[in-house]
Amino acid sequence: MANEKPLEGKIAIVTGASRGIGRAIALRLAQDGATIVLAARTAEDLSKVVAEIKANGGQATSVAMDLRIADAPATLVKAAIDAHGAIDIVVNNAGATKRGDFLELTDADFLDGFALKFFGAVRLTRAAWPYLKARRGSVLSIIGIGGRTPGAEFTIGGAVNGACLSFVKALTDIGI
């Protein structure tokens, strides 16, 4: 019989975990036995996901933070290490970008999109790297199809997702 909890004993950080894809990923990882450290901006939404995981017999904690802030990813890694002593999995999922007509999108709109999704993932991966390496861990990045097939209404998202694709490719070349 296959192990019903293949991730038992693993510690996973999931960003953008308060709803949508991030929530679903966190719930599934917990179902498979991982202890989850959830991160998103809204503490109230995070507490609902933590409660749901615990109600189903899983283990979870959360850290409400804005990954656009440069030191937030290091704070998240520290919280995971302080609480659990290790990190095995990082899921870079946070990051929605503004849609709209390119000529109406501002530099601030572009900076915001890159700050959350791209730089949040880069900084979190960098901060978690030593812990992931020590346990032969993994980084998973949720990247929208717009990185390969951008559209006129998705100018920022396409650019950010394209950068994320390049970043992930670089990580595979250096062994994570």
Short mmCIF file of C-alpha atoms in Angstrom, two decimals:
data_model
loop_
_atom_site.label_atom_id
_atom_site.label_comp_id
_atom_site.label_asym_id
_atom_site.label_seq_id
_atom_site.Cartn_x
_atom_site.Cartn_y
_atom_site.Cartn_z
CA MET A 1 0.00 0.00 0.00
CA ALA A 2 1.33 3.44 -0.94
CA ASN A 3 2.12 5.92 1.80
CA GLU A 4 -1.10 7.84 2.42
CA LYS A 5 0.88 10.80 3.73
CA PRO A 6 3.87 11.06 1.38
CA LEU A 7 4.85 14.48 2.74
CA GLU A 8 4.77 13.53 6.43
CA GLY A 9 7.56 15.38 8.23
CA LYS A 10 8.02 17.95 5.45
CA ILE A 11 7.68 21.69 6.02
CA ALA A 12 6.18 23.76 3.20
CA ILE A 13 5.89 27.52 2.76
CA VAL A 14 3.03 28.56 0.47
CA THR A 15 2.63 32.21 -0.55
CA GLY A 16 -0.63 33.70 -1.72
CA ALA A 17 -2.19 31.00 0.45
CA SER A 18 -5.29 32.77 1.69
CA ARG A 19 -7.46 31.97 -1.32
CA GLY A 20 -7.59 30.56 -4.84
CA ILE A 21 -4.74 28.44 -6.13
CA GLY A 22 -2.55 29.07 -3.07
CA ARG A 23 -5.28 27.93 -0.70
CA ALA A 24 -5.86 24.80 -2.77
CA ILE A 25 -2.14 24.02 -2.82
CA ALA A 26 -1.85 24.50 0.95
CA LEU A 27 -4.83 22.25 1.60
CA ARG A 28 -3.45 19.51 -0.66
CA LEU A 29 0.04 19.63 0.81
CA ALA A 30 -1.47 19.40 4.30
CA GLN A 31 -3.66 16.49 3.21
CA ASP A 32 -0.47 14.76 2.05
CA GLY A 33 1.06 15.26 5.50
CA ALA A 34 3.17 18.42 5.17
CA THR A 35 3.20 21.06 7.87
CA ILE A 36 2.25 24.31 6.16
CA VAL A 37 3.44 27.87 6.77
CA LEU A 38 0.96 30.05 4.90
CA ALA A 39 1.68 33.60 3.82
CA ALA A 40 -0.54 36.31 2.38
CA ARG A 41 -1.47 39.88 3.18
CA THR A 42 -4.74 39.32 5.05
CA ALA A 43 -4.48 37.74 8.51
CA GLU A 44 -8.21 37.03 8.72
CA ASP A 45 -8.25 35.08 5.46
CA LEU A 46 -5.11 33.17 6.46
CA SER A 47 -6.64 32.19 9.82
CA LYS A 48 -9.58 30.61 7.99
CA VAL A 49 -7.24 28.42 5.92
CA VAL A 50 -5.20 27.47 9.01
CA ALA A 51 -8.44 26.49 10.76
CA GLU A 52 -9.54 24.44 7.76
CA ILE A 53 -6.22 22.59 7.64
CA LYS A 54 -6.34 21.89 11.38
CA ALA A 55 -9.98 20.76 11.19
CA ASN A 56 -8.87 18.15 8.66
CA GLY A 57 -6.09 16.90 10.96
CA GLY A 58 -3.22 18.89 9.44
CA GLN A 59 -0.69 21.28 10.91
CA ALA A 60 -0.42 24.90 9.81
CA THR A 61 0.68 28.33 10.91
CA SER A 62 0.46 31.62 9.08
CA VAL A 63 2.32 34.87 8.66
CA ALA A 64 0.43 37.89 7.36
CA MET A 65 2.81 39.96 5.26
CA ASP A 66 3.24 41.86 2.05
CA LEU A 67 5.91 40.19 -0.07
CA ARG A 68 6.44 43.47 -1.93
CA ILE A 69 8.37 44.64 1.12
CA ALA A 70 12.03 43.72 0.57
CA ASP A 71 12.70 42.04 3.93
CA ALA A 72 9.34 40.22 4.17
CA PRO A 73 10.55 36.97 2.54
CA ALA A 74 13.47 36.70 5.00
CA THR A 75 11.01 37.30 7.85
CA LEU A 76 8.82 34.50 6.49
CA VAL A 77 11.76 32.08 6.31
CA LYS A 78 12.79 33.01 9.86
CA ALA A 79 9.24 32.37 11.09
CA ALA A 80 9.22 28.94 9.43
CA ILE A 81 12.62 28.02 10.87
CA ASP A 82 11.74 29.32 14.34
CA ALA A 83 8.48 27.35 14.36
CA HIS A 84 9.57 24.15 12.62
CA GLY A 85 13.36 24.06 12.33
CA ALA A 86 13.43 23.30 8.61
CA ILE A 87 12.02 24.05 5.17
CA ASP A 88 11.52 21.38 2.51
CA ILE A 89 9.20 23.05 0.01
CA VAL A 90 8.65 26.62 -1.12
CA VAL A 91 5.64 27.37 -3.29
CA ASN A 92 5.92 30.80 -4.91
CA ASN A 93 2.30 31.52 -5.70
CA ALA A 94 1.68 35.13 -4.62
CA GLY A 95 1.16 37.68 -7.30
CA ALA A 96 -1.69 39.18 -9.17
CA THR A 97 -0.97 41.94 -11.66
CA LYS A 98 -3.07 44.80 -12.93
CA ARG A 99 -4.74 44.30 -16.29
CA GLY A 100 -5.54 47.01 -18.75
CA ASP A 101 -4.57 48.99 -21.78
CA PHE A 102 -0.78 49.29 -22.01
CA LEU A 103 -0.95 53.02 -22.66
CA GLU A 104 -2.97 53.53 -19.49
CA LEU A 105 -0.79 51.38 -17.22
CA THR A 106 1.73 53.36 -15.18
CA ASP A 107 5.28 52.65 -14.13
CA ALA A 108 3.88 52.16 -10.62
CA ASP A 109 1.55 49.44 -11.95
CA PHE A 110 4.51 47.61 -13.51
CA LEU A 111 6.67 48.05 -10.40
CA ASP A 112 3.88 46.67 -8.22
CA GLY A 113 3.49 43.58 -10.40
CA PHE A 114 7.21 42.85 -10.41
CA ALA A 115 7.58 43.64 -6.69
CA LEU A 116 5.05 41.05 -5.56
CA LYS A 117 5.33 38.14 -7.96
CA PHE A 118 8.87 38.33 -9.33
CA PHE A 119 10.88 39.90 -6.52
CA GLY A 120 8.78 38.16 -3.86
CA ALA A 121 9.72 34.81 -5.43
CA VAL A 122 13.38 35.75 -5.94
CA ARG A 123 13.80 36.99 -2.37
CA LEU A 124 11.92 34.08 -0.80
CA THR A 125 13.87 31.52 -2.79
CA ARG A 126 17.17 33.19 -1.88
CA ALA A 127 16.27 33.35 1.83
CA ALA A 128 15.11 29.72 1.92
CA TRP A 129 17.96 28.37 -0.24
CA PRO A 130 20.32 27.21 2.54
CA TYR A 131 17.50 25.34 4.29
CA LEU A 132 16.22 23.81 1.07
CA LYS A 133 19.71 22.74 0.08
CA ALA A 134 20.34 21.13 3.48
CA ARG A 135 17.22 18.96 3.10
CA ARG A 136 17.32 18.54 -0.68
CA GLY A 137 14.15 20.57 -0.89
CA SER A 138 12.17 21.95 -3.79
CA VAL A 139 10.91 25.26 -5.10
CA LEU A 140 7.67 25.33 -7.06
CA SER A 141 6.59 28.50 -8.81
CA ILE A 142 3.06 29.01 -10.05
CA ILE A 143 3.45 30.95 -13.28
CA GLY A 144 0.62 31.96 -15.56
CA ILE A 145 0.48 31.08 -19.25
CA GLY A 146 0.81 34.80 -20.00
CA GLY A 147 4.56 34.35 -19.68
CA ARG A 148 4.51 32.43 -22.95
CA THR A 149 1.43 33.84 -24.62
CA PRO A 150 0.99 37.45 -23.46
CA GLY A 151 -2.01 39.46 -24.53
CA ALA A 152 -2.85 43.13 -24.89
CA GLU A 153 -4.87 43.26 -21.65
CA PHE A 154 -2.22 41.31 -19.76
CA THR A 155 0.88 43.38 -20.52
CA ILE A 156 2.18 43.46 -16.96
CA GLY A 157 1.25 39.86 -16.16
CA GLY A 158 2.88 38.59 -19.34
CA ALA A 159 6.09 40.47 -18.59
CA VAL A 160 6.19 39.37 -14.95
CA ASN A 161 5.39 35.75 -15.78
CA GLY A 162 8.03 35.75 -18.54
CA ALA A 163 10.60 36.96 -16.01
CA CYS A 164 9.47 34.28 -13.56
CA LEU A 165 9.89 31.59 -16.23
CA SER A 166 13.45 32.75 -16.86
CA PHE A 167 14.16 32.79 -13.13
CA VAL A 168 12.90 29.22 -12.69
CA LYS A 169 14.99 28.05 -15.62
CA ALA A 170 18.07 29.63 -14.04
CA LEU A 171 17.32 27.81 -10.78
CA THR A 172 17.21 24.46 -12.55
CA ASP A 173 20.61 25.22 -14.06
CA ILE A 174 22.13 25.76 -10.60
CA GLY A 175 20.61 22.69 -9.05
CA ILE A 176 17.48 23.43 -7.12
#
